[in-house]
Short mmCIF file of C-alpha atoms and ligand atoms in Angstrom, two decimals:
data_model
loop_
_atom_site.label_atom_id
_atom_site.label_comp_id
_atom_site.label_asym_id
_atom_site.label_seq_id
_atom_site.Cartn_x
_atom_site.Cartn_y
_atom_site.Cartn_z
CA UNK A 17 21.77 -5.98 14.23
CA UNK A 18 22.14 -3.24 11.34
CA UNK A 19 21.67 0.17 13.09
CA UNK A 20 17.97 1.45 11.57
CA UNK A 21 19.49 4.67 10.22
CA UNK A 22 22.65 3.04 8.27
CA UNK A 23 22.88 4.83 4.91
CA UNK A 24 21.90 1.55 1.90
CA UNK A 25 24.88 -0.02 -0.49
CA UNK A 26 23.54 2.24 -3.60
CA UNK A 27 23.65 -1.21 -5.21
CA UNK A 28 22.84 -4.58 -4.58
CA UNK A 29 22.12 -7.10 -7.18
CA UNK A 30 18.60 -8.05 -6.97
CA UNK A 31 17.23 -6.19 -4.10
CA UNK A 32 13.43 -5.33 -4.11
CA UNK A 33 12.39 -1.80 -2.24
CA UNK A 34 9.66 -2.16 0.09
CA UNK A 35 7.51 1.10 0.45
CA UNK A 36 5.99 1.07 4.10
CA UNK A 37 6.52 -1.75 6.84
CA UNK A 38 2.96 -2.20 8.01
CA UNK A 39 1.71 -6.48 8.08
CA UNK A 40 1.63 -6.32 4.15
CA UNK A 41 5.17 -5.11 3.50
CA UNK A 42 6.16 -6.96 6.77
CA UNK A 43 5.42 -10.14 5.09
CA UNK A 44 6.54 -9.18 1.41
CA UNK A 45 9.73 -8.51 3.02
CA UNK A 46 9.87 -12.15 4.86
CA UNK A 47 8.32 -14.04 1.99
CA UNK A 48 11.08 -12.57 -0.14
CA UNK A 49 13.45 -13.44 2.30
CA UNK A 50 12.73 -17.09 2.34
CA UNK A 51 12.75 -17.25 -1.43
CA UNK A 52 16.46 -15.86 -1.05
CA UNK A 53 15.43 -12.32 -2.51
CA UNK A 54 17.19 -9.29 -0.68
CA UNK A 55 15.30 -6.38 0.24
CA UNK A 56 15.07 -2.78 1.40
CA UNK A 57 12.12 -2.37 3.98
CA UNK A 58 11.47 1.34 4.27
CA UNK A 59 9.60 2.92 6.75
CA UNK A 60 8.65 7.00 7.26
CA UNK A 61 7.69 6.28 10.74
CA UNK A 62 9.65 5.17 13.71
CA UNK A 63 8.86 1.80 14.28
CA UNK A 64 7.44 -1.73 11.99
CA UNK A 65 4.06 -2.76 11.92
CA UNK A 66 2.17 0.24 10.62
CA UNK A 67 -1.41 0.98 11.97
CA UNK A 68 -1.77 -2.52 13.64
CA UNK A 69 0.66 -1.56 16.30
CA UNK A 70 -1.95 1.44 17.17
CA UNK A 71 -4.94 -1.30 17.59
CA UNK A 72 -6.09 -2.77 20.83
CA UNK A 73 -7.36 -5.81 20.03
CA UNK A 74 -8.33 -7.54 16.88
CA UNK A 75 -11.31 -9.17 15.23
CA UNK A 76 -12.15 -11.79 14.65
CA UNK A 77 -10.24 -13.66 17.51
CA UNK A 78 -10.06 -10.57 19.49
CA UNK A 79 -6.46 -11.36 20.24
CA UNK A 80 -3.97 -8.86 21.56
CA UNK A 81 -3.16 -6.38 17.78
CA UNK A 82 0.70 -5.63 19.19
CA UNK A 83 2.44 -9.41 19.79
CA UNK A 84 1.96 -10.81 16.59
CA UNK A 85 2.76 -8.06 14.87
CA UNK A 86 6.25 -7.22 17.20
CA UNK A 87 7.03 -10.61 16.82
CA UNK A 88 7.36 -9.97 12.71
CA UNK A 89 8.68 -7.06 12.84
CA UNK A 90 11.68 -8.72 15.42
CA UNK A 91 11.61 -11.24 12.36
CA UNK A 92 12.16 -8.37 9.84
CA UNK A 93 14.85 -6.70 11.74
CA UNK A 94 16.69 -9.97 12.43
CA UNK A 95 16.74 -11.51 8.60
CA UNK A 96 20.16 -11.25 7.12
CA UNK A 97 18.03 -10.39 3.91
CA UNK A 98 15.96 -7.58 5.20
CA UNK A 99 17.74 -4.52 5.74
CA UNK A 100 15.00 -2.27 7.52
CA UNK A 101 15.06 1.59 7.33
CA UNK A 102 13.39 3.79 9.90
CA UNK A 103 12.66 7.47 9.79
CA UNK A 104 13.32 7.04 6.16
CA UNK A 105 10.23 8.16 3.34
CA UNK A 106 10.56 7.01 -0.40
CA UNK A 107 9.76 10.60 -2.10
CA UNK A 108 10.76 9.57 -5.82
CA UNK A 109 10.89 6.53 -8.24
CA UNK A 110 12.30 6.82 -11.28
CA UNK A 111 13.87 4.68 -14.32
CA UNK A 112 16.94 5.11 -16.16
CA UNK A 113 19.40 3.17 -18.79
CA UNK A 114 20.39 1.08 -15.85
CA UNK A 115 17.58 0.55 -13.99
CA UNK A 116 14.78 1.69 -11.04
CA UNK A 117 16.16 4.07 -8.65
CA UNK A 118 14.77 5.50 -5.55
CA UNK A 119 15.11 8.15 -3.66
CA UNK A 120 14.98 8.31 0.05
CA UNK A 121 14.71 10.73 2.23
CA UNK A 122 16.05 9.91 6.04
CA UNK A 123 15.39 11.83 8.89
CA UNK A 124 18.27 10.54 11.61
CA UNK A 125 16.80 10.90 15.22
CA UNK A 126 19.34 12.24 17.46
CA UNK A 127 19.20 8.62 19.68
CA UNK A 128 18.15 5.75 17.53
CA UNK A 129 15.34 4.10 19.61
CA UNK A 130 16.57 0.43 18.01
CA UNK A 131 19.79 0.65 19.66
CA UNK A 132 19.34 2.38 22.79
CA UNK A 133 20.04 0.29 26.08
CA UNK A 134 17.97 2.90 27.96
CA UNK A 135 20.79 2.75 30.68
CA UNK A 136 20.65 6.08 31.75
CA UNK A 137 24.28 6.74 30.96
CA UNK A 138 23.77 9.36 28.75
CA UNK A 139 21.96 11.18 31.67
CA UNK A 140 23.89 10.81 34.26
CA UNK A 141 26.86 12.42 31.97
CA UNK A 142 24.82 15.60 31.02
CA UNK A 143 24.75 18.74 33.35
CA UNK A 144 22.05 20.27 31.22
CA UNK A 145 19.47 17.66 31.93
CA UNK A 146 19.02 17.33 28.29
CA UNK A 147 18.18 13.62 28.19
CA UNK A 148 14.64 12.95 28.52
CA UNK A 149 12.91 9.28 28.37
CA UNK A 150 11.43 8.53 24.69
CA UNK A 151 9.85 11.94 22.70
CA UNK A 152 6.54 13.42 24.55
CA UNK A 153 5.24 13.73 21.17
CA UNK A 154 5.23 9.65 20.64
CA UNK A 155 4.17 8.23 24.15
CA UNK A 156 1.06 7.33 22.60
CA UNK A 157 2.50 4.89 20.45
CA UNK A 158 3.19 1.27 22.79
CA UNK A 159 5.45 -0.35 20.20
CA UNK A 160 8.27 1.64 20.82
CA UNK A 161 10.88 0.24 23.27
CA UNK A 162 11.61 2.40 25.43
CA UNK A 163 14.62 4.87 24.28
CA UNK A 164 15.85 8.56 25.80
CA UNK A 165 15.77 11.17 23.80
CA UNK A 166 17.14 14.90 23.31
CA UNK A 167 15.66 18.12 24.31
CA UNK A 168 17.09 20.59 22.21
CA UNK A 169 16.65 23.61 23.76
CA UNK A 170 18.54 22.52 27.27
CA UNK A 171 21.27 20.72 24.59
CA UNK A 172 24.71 22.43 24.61
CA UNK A 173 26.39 20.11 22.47
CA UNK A 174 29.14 19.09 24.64
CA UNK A 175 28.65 15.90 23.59
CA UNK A 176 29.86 14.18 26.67
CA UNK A 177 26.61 12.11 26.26
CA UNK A 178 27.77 10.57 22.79
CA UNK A 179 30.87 9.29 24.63
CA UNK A 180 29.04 8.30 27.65
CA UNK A 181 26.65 5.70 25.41
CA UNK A 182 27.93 2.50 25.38
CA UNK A 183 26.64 1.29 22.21
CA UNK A 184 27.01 4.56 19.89
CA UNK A 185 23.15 5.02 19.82
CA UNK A 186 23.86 9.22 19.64
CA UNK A 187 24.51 11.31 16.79
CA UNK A 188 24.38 15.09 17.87
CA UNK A 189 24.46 15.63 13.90
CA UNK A 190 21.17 14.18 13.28
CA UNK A 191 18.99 15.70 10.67
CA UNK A 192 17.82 14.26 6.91
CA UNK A 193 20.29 13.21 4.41
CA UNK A 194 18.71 12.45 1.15
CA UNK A 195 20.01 8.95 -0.74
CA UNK A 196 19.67 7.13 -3.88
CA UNK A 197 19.18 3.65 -4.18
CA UNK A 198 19.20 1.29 -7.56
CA UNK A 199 16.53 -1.72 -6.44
CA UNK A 200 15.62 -4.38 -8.71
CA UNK A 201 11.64 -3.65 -8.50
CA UNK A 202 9.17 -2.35 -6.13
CA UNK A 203 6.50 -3.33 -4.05
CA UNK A 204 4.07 -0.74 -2.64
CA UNK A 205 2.73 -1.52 1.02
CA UNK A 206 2.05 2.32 2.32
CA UNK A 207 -1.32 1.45 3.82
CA UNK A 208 -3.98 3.83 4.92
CA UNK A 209 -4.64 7.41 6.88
CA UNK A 210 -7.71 8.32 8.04
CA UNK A 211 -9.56 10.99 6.04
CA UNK A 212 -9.30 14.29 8.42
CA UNK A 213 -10.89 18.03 8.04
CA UNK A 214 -8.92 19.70 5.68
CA UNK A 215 -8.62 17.22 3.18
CA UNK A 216 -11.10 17.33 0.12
CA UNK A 217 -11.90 14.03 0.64
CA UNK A 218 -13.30 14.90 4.38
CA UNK A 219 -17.35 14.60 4.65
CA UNK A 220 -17.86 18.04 7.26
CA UNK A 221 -21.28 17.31 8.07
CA UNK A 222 -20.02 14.28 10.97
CA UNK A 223 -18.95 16.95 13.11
CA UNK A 224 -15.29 15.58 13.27
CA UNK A 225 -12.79 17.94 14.87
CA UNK A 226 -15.70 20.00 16.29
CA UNK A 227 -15.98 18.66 19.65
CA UNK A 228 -13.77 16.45 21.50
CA UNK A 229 -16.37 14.06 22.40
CA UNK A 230 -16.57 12.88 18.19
CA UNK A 231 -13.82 10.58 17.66
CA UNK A 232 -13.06 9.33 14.71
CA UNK A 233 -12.55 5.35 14.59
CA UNK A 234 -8.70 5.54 15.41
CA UNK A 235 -9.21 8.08 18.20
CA UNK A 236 -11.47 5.63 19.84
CA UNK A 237 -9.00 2.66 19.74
CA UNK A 238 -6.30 4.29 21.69
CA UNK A 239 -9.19 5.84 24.05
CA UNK A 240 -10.71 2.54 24.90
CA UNK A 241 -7.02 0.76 24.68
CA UNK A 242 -7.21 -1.25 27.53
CA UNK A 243 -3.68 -0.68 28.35
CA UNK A 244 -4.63 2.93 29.75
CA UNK A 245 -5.91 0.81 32.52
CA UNK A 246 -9.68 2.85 32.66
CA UNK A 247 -12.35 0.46 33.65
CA UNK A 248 -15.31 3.00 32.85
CA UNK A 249 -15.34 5.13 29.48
CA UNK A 250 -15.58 8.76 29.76
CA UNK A 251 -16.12 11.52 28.17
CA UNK A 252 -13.25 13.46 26.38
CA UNK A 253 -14.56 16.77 27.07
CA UNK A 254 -14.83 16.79 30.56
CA UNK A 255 -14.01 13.34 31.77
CA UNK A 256 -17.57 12.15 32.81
CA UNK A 257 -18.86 8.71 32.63
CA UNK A 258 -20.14 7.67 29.14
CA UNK A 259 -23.57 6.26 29.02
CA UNK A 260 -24.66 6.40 26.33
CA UNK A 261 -22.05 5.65 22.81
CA UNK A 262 -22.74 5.73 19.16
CA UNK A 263 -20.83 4.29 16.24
CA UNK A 264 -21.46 5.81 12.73
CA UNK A 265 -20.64 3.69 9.65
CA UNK A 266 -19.96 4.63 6.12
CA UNK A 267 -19.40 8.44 7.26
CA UNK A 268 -18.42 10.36 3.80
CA UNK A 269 -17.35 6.38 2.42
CA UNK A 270 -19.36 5.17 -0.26
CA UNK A 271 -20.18 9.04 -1.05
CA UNK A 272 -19.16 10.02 -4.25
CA UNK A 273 -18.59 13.14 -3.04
CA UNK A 274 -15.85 11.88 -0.86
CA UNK A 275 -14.46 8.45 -0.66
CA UNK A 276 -16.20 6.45 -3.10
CA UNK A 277 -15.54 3.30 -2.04
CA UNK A 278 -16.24 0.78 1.11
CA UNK A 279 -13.07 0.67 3.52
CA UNK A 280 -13.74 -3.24 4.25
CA UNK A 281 -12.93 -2.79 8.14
CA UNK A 282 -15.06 -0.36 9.63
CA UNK A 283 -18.42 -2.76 10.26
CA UNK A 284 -16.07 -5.16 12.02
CA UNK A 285 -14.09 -2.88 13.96
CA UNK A 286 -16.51 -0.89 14.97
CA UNK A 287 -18.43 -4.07 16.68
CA UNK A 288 -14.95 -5.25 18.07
CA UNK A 289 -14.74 -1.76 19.91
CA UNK A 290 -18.54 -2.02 20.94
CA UNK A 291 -18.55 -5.59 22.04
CA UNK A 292 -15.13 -5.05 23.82
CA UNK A 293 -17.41 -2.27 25.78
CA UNK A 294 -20.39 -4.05 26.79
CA UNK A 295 -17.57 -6.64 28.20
CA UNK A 296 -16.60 -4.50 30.70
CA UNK A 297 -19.59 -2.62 31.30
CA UNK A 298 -22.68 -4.04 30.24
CA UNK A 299 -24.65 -1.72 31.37
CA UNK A 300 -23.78 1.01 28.66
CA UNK A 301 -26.24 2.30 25.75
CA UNK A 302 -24.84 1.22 22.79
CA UNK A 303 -26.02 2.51 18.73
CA UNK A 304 -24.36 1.14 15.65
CA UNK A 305 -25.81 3.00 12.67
CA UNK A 306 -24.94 1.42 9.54
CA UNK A 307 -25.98 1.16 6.13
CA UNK A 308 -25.74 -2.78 5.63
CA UNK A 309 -22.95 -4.52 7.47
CA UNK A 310 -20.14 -6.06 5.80
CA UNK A 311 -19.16 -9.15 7.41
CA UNK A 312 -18.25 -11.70 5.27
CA UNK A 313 -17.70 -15.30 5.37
CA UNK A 314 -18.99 -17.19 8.28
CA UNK A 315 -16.67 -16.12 11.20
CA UNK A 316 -17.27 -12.54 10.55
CA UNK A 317 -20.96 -13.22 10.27
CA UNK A 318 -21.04 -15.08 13.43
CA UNK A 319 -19.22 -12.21 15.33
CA UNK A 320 -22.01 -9.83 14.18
CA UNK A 321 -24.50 -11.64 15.26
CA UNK A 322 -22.93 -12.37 18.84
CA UNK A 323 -22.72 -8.36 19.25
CA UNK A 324 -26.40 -7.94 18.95
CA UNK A 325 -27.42 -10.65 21.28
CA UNK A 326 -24.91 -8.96 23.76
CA UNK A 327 -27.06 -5.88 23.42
CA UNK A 328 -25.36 -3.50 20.89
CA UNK A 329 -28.62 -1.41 18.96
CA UNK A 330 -28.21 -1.85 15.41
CA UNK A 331 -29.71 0.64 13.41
CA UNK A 332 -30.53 0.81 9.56
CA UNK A 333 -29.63 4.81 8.82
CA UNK A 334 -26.61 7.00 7.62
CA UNK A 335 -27.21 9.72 9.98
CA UNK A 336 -27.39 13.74 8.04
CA UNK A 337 -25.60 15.38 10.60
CA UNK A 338 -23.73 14.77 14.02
CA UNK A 339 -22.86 18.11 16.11
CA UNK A 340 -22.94 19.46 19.51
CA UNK A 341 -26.00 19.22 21.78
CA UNK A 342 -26.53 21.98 24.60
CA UNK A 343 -23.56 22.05 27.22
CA UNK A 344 -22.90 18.45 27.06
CA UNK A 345 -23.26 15.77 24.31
CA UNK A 346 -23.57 14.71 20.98
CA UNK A 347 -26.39 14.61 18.96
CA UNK A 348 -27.26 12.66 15.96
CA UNK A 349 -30.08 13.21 13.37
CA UNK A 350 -31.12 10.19 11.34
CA UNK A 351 -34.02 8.58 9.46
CA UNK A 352 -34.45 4.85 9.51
CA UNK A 353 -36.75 2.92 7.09
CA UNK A 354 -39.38 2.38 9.62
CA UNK A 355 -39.73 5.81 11.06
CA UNK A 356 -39.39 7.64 7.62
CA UNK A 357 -38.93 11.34 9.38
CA UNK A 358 -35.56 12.58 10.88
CA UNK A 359 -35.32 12.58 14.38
CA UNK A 360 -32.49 13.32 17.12
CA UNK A 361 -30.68 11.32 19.73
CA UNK A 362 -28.48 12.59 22.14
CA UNK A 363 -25.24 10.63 23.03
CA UNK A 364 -22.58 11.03 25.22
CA UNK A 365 -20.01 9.75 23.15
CA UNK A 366 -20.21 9.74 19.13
CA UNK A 367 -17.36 7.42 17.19
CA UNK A 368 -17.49 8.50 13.45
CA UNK A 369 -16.41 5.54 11.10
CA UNK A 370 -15.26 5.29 7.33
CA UNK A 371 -13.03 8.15 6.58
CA UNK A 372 -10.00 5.92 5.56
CA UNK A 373 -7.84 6.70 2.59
CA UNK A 374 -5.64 4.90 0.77
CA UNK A 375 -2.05 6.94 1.03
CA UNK A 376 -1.26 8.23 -1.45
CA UNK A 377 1.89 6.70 -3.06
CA UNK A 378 5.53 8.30 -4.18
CA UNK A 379 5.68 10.05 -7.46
CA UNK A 380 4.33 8.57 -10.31
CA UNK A 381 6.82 5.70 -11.23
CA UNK A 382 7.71 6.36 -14.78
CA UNK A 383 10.71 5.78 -17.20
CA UNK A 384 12.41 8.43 -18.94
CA UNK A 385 9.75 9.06 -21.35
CA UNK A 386 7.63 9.63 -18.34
CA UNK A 387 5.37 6.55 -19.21
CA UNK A 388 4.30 4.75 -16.41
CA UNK A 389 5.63 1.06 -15.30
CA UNK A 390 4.84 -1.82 -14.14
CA UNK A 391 5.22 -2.41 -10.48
CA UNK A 392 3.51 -4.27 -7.40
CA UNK A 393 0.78 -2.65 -4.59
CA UNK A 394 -0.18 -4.79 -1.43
CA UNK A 395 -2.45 -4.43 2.07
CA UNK A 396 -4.62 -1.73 2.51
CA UNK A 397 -2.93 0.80 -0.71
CA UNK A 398 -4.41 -1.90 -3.18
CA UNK A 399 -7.19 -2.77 -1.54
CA UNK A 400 -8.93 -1.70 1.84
CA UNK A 401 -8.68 -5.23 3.61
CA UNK A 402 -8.20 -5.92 7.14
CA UNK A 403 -5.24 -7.92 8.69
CA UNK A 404 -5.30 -11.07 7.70
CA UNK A 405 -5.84 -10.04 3.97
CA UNK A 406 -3.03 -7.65 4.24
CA UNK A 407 -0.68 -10.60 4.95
CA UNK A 408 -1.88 -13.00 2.48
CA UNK A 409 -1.60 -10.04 -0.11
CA UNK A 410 2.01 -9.48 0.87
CA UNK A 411 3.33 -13.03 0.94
CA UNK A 412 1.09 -13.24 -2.64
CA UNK A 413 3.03 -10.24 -4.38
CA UNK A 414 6.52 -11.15 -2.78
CA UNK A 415 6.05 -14.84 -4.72
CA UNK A 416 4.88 -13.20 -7.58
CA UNK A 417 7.92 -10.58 -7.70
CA UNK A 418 10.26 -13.56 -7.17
CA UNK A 419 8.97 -15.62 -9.55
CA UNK A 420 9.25 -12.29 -12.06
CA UNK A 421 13.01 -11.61 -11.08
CA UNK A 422 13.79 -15.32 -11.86
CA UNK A 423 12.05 -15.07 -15.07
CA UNK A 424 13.99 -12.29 -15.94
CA UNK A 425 17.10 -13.65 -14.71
CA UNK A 426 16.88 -17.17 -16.55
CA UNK A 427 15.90 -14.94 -19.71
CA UNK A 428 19.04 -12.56 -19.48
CA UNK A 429 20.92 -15.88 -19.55
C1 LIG B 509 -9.85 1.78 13.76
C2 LIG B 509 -9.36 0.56 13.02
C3 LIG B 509 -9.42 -0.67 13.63
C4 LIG B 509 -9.01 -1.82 12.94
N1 LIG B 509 -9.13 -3.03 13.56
C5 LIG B 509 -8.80 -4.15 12.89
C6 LIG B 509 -8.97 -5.43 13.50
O1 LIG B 509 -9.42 -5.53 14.65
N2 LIG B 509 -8.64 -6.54 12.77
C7 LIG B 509 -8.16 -6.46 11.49
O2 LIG B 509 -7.89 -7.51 10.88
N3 LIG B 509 -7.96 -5.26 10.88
C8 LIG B 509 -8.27 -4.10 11.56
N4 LIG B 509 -8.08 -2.89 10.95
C9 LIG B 509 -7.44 -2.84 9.61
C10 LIG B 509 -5.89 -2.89 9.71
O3 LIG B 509 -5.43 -1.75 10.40
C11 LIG B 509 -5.29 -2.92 8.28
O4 LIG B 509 -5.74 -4.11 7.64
C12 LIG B 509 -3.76 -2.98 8.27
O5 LIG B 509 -3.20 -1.94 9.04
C13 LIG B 509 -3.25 -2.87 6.82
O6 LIG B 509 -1.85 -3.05 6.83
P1 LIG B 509 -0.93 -2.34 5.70
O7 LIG B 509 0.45 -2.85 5.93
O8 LIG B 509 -1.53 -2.53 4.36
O9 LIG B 509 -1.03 -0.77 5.99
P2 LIG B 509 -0.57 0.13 7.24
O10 LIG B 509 -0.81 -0.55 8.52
O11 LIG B 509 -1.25 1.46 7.02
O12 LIG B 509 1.00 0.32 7.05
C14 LIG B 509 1.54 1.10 5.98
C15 LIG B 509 2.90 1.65 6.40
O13 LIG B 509 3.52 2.34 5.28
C16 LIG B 509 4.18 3.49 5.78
N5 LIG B 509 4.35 4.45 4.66
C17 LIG B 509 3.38 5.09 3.95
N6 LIG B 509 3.91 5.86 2.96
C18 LIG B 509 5.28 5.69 3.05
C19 LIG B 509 6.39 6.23 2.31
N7 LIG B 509 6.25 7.06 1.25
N8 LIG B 509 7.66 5.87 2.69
C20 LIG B 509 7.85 5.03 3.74
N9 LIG B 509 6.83 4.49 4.47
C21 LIG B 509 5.57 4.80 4.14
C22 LIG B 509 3.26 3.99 6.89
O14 LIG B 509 3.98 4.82 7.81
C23 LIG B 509 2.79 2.67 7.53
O15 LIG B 509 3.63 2.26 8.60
C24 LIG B 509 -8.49 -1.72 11.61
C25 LIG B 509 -8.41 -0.46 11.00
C26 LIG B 509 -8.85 0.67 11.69
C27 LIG B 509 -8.81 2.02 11.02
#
């Protein structure tokens, strides 16, 4: 298996770049693959599988978000034809006389988590106590195996640990070297980010990063991951049993003010994270204010419906305004059609949906004359879609950038 961090051949006939290994690029990458077409999978973070690795479960089978998704990526770092980069960001495109190139930035980790055994035997040969198991800043995140890591404040560079690993997984050198790449064409797959205070496109009035018990919709999914092993849902603030929740839709999406646009997910997910609640404790108070759901086709439908006749409160409002209430609590202030007149609710536990952005993607791609060309976008950075449309799109652009390079190919001859 390549090592993650292994500077590219600056040129290899044919190769496609792949800009972010979430499911789309995932599946570009393997669909290429199997039509013969080598590629460059690059990803900023430090692991495959983008934001599905941070889900619990998924809708509509409800099925466990990680397996599938660790399975492909296994697939992607196995492939002869996939060379996968980690810690690596694509910060340029450009075009010259000979071609696309690309420039990558790569930020080496001092112990490459793909490699490491997690033996121990770097610890046992440091004095310093140095070696530390996996980054404190990244426990969150359950898709990375487990790997050591370097503190490097205790570090004195003896480097008795780099000898000590048995499969060269330390470089004491680490840092970012900056490469360029000539690729053959590009497909976009950089996904999503959720739409946080600070950036224009943030809607204030939902109260997010104003009190800890307003989450906003990826917050909540690593809250109520089932994996932290809580059987009752409490309160952020001061760890108190939740009894009452609410999930707002459409918060600043939809808005021309902020994101214009419908995210496709957020009705779904947010009744996945509801109905996964009322499993294991029926008993709680659950409000979904929406504006219309969007469930489409007949599966998605079907799953709505189920959620209601479990007991979730659905709603017809955009709430104005979601902020603290008193000592403890969140409170909403809505209007519905019937009532006509805001009122307020108090909940324990607010869950503010919709903020999600499409991220933003790596310079403009232009050729010398600085007009923009042609290239390929999949998943969630074309088009807000959920998994399984993220996967389709990617195996659709990877036979449609095939079919292009052949083209091309058969015309140069
Ligand atoms: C709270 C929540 C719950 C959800 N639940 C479900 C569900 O239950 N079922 C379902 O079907 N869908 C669900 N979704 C939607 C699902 O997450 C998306 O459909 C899916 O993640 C889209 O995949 P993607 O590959 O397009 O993007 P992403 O998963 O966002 O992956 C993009 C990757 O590109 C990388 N990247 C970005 N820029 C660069 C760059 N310049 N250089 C290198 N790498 C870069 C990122 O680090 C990331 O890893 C949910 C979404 C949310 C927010």
């Amino acid at each position: 298996m390549l090592c993650h961090h292994t500077v590219p051949d600056s040129r290899v006939p044919g190769r496609v770049l792949i800009v972010g290994g979430g499911v789309a690029g995932m599946h570009a990458a393997l669909n290429l693959a199997a039509l013969e077409v080598p590629t460059l999978l690059v990803e900023k973070n430090a692991h495959l599988g983008g934001m599905v690795m941070r889900l619990d479960k998924v809708y509509p089978t409800d099925h466990c978000a990680f397996c599938p998704a660790w399975s492909t990526a296994r697939q992607c770092y196995d492939s002869p034809l996939v060379q996968v980069l980690l810690h690596t960001e694509v910060v340029g495109l450009s075009t010259d006389g000979e071609g696309i190139r690309a420039e990558l930035k790569m930020h080496r980790p001092a112990v490459d988590p793909t490699l490491c055994l997690f033996c121990g035997a770097c610890r046992n040969s440091c004095s310093r106590e140095a070696l530390l198991e996996r980054d404190p800043a990244m426990t969150w995140d359950p898709s990375l195996p487990p790997a050591m890591c370097i503190d490097q404040e205790r570090c004195d560079r003896c480097r008795q640990c780099v000898s000590a690993c048995p499969v060269g997984a330390i470089t004491l050198d680490a840092g970012e070297e900056c490469v360029s790449v000539a690729v053959e064409d590009v497909i976009y797959a950089t996904g999503f980010e959720e739409v946080l205070p600070g950036d224009p496109r943030h809607a204030p009035e939902f109260g997010i990063g104003s009190h800890p018990d307003i989450f906003t919709a990826m917050e909540f999914e690593a809250w109520n991951n089932e994996s932290r092993g809580e059987c009752v849902l409490c309160t952020r603030s001061d760890g108190r049993p939740a009894k009452r929740i609410a999930f707002i839709q459409c918060a600043g999406a939809r808005d021309r003010r902020h994101l214009p646009y419908c995210a496709a997910v957020c009705c779904m997910h947010a009744m996945k994270q509801a109905r996964w609640l009322k499993r294991r404790q029926p008993e709680l108070d659950i409000s979904l204010f929406y504006t219309d759901l969007r469930a489409p086709g007949v599966g998605q439908e079907m799953y709505m419906m189920a959620g209601a006749a479990e007991g979730v409160r659905l709603l017809r409002s955009r709430p104005g305004l979601v902020m603290a209430a008193g000592s403890t609590g969140v409170g909403v202030r809505y209007e519905t059609p019937e009532n006509g007149r805001p009122v307020g609710e108090k909940f324990d536990l607010v869950v503010v949906n919709g903020g999600l952005g499409q991220c933003p993607l790596p310079n403009a791609f232009s050729d010398k004359n600085g007009r923009a060309t042609t290239h390929y976008k999949c998943g969630f950075c074309d088009e807000p879609a959920d998994v399984a449309g993220s996967v389709i799109q990617g195996a659709a652009t990877a036979v449609a950038v095939a079919h292009r390079l052949r083209a091309t190919a058969g015309g140069a001859a």
